[in-house]
XYZ file of C-alpha atoms in Angstrom:
152
model
C 0.003 -0.004 0.010
C 1.670 3.147 -1.205
C -0.380 5.241 1.248
C 0.860 3.328 4.335
C 4.672 3.392 4.593
C 6.456 2.336 7.789
C 6.311 5.164 10.291
C 9.615 4.203 11.990
C 12.641 1.926 11.679
C 12.711 -1.276 13.687
C 11.338 -4.803 13.511
C 7.849 -5.919 12.458
C 6.755 -8.673 14.813
C 3.072 -9.052 13.883
C 1.488 -9.314 10.422
C -2.278 -9.027 9.894
C -4.005 -10.120 6.681
C -7.683 -10.060 5.654
C -8.154 -12.696 2.965
C -11.110 -12.495 0.584
C -10.628 -16.123 -0.451
C -8.279 -18.907 0.606
C -4.647 -17.890 -0.099
C -1.925 -20.448 -0.842
C 1.859 -20.119 -0.192
C 1.608 -16.727 1.513
C 4.910 -14.850 1.892
C 5.297 -11.270 3.111
C 8.228 -8.996 2.412
C 9.482 -5.534 3.202
C 9.988 -3.379 0.110
C 11.686 -0.056 -0.532
C 12.204 2.171 -3.568
C 15.962 2.269 -4.394
C 15.513 5.388 -6.580
C 12.109 6.948 -5.798
C 12.780 10.076 -7.878
C 13.768 8.530 -11.222
C 12.157 5.100 -10.943
C 9.246 5.425 -8.450
C 7.787 1.999 -9.342
C 11.013 0.018 -8.947
C 11.146 -1.926 -5.705
C 13.667 -4.052 -3.829
C 13.146 -6.240 -0.792
C 14.950 -5.382 2.394
C 17.664 -7.805 3.670
C 16.078 -9.803 6.479
C 12.715 -8.568 5.304
C 10.782 -11.573 4.064
C 9.101 -14.540 5.706
C 6.880 -17.414 4.546
C 3.697 -17.468 6.648
C 1.475 -20.371 5.552
C -1.599 -21.227 3.527
C -4.700 -19.273 4.591
C -7.391 -21.915 4.273
C -10.327 -19.768 5.370
C -11.353 -16.259 4.276
C -11.198 -13.561 6.924
C -8.797 -12.140 9.465
C -5.411 -13.816 10.042
C -2.761 -12.642 12.525
C 0.838 -13.874 12.695
C 2.715 -13.052 15.900
C 6.433 -13.620 16.363
C 7.614 -12.854 12.839
C 10.843 -10.904 12.388
C 10.956 -8.439 9.501
C 13.565 -5.683 9.403
C 12.012 -2.358 8.383
C 13.292 1.155 7.765
C 11.095 4.241 8.048
C 9.377 4.728 4.675
C 9.459 1.007 3.695
C 6.333 -0.883 2.573
C 5.014 -4.305 3.501
C 4.019 -6.503 0.568
C 2.588 -9.949 0.012
C 2.962 -12.775 -2.479
C 0.726 -15.827 -2.878
C 0.197 -18.418 -5.598
C -3.590 -18.727 -5.439
C -6.485 -16.932 -3.747
C -7.280 -13.303 -3.102
C -6.699 -10.639 -0.471
C -9.378 -8.153 0.642
C -9.084 -4.866 -1.278
C -10.243 -1.292 -0.834
C -11.204 0.403 -4.081
C -10.675 4.157 -4.247
C -9.416 6.860 -1.948
C -5.841 5.558 -1.540
C -2.490 6.251 -3.213
C -2.416 2.824 -4.837
C -0.715 -0.546 -4.692
C 2.267 -1.900 -6.559
C 1.670 -5.290 -8.102
C 3.097 -7.864 -10.444
C 1.132 -10.901 -11.610
C 2.140 -14.557 -11.431
C 5.737 -13.992 -10.446
C 7.962 -14.945 -7.539
C 9.384 -11.547 -6.576
C 10.146 -11.986 -2.873
C 13.058 -11.377 -2.659
C 13.798 -8.987 -5.542
C 16.272 -6.258 -6.474
C 15.226 -3.087 -8.326
C 12.304 -4.801 -10.084
C 9.705 -2.706 -11.967
C 6.174 -3.128 -10.600
C 2.920 -1.771 -12.014
C 1.033 0.820 -9.974
C -2.707 0.342 -9.543
C -3.796 3.825 -8.431
C -6.379 4.636 -5.725
C -6.592 1.078 -4.292
C -5.242 -0.641 -1.169
C -4.998 -4.203 0.164
C -5.801 -5.458 3.674
C -2.252 -6.101 4.886
C -0.747 -4.551 7.982
C 2.397 -4.937 10.047
C 3.315 -3.658 13.502
C 6.306 -4.162 15.702
C 9.022 -2.749 17.837
C 10.978 0.512 17.561
C 14.398 0.348 19.200
C 14.832 2.757 22.097
C 17.643 5.263 21.605
C 19.273 6.528 24.755
C 21.115 9.791 25.265
C 24.103 9.779 27.596
C 24.275 12.834 29.833
C 26.663 13.078 32.758
C 27.051 9.288 32.803
C 23.278 8.631 32.828
C 21.395 7.163 29.851
C 18.114 8.983 29.239
C 15.504 6.978 27.272
C 12.481 9.219 27.856
C 11.925 12.941 27.467
C 8.738 14.548 28.784
C 7.223 11.078 29.118
C 7.964 10.090 25.497
C 10.325 7.240 24.555
C 13.278 8.516 22.496
C 13.405 6.570 19.218
C 15.273 8.971 16.962
C 18.014 11.544 17.346
C 18.387 14.417 14.910
């Protein structure tokens, strides 16, 4: 989903999928645009960013806990399956990248087609590493009650 990039760097530990029909050989991957300015529809998978999940033998909600997918802020989660269908939202989104009948997890700088305005029901969430600031020998991990996850 082009309209839902990763909001932080870290590790995705839970993947949620809404399947419209049974889905076979489901694999998820973390994708990024190596050259978003000149080739906005070329994608690569992130090292340590793909995992085979299973077959989804019933339509509906599926949650996978305990996965490990490395993600960098701005990356996208994607899915590959050999048969079946994922729930889709038509309209109102920035679009989805897609490629038919291919095994592209993992891939390097591969051109995908953009289907504008649509989205798929795929979501990942996880952990953001805590960044500490050393000050007078003390490591500070919170500021004004907020966990420090990025330093500028």
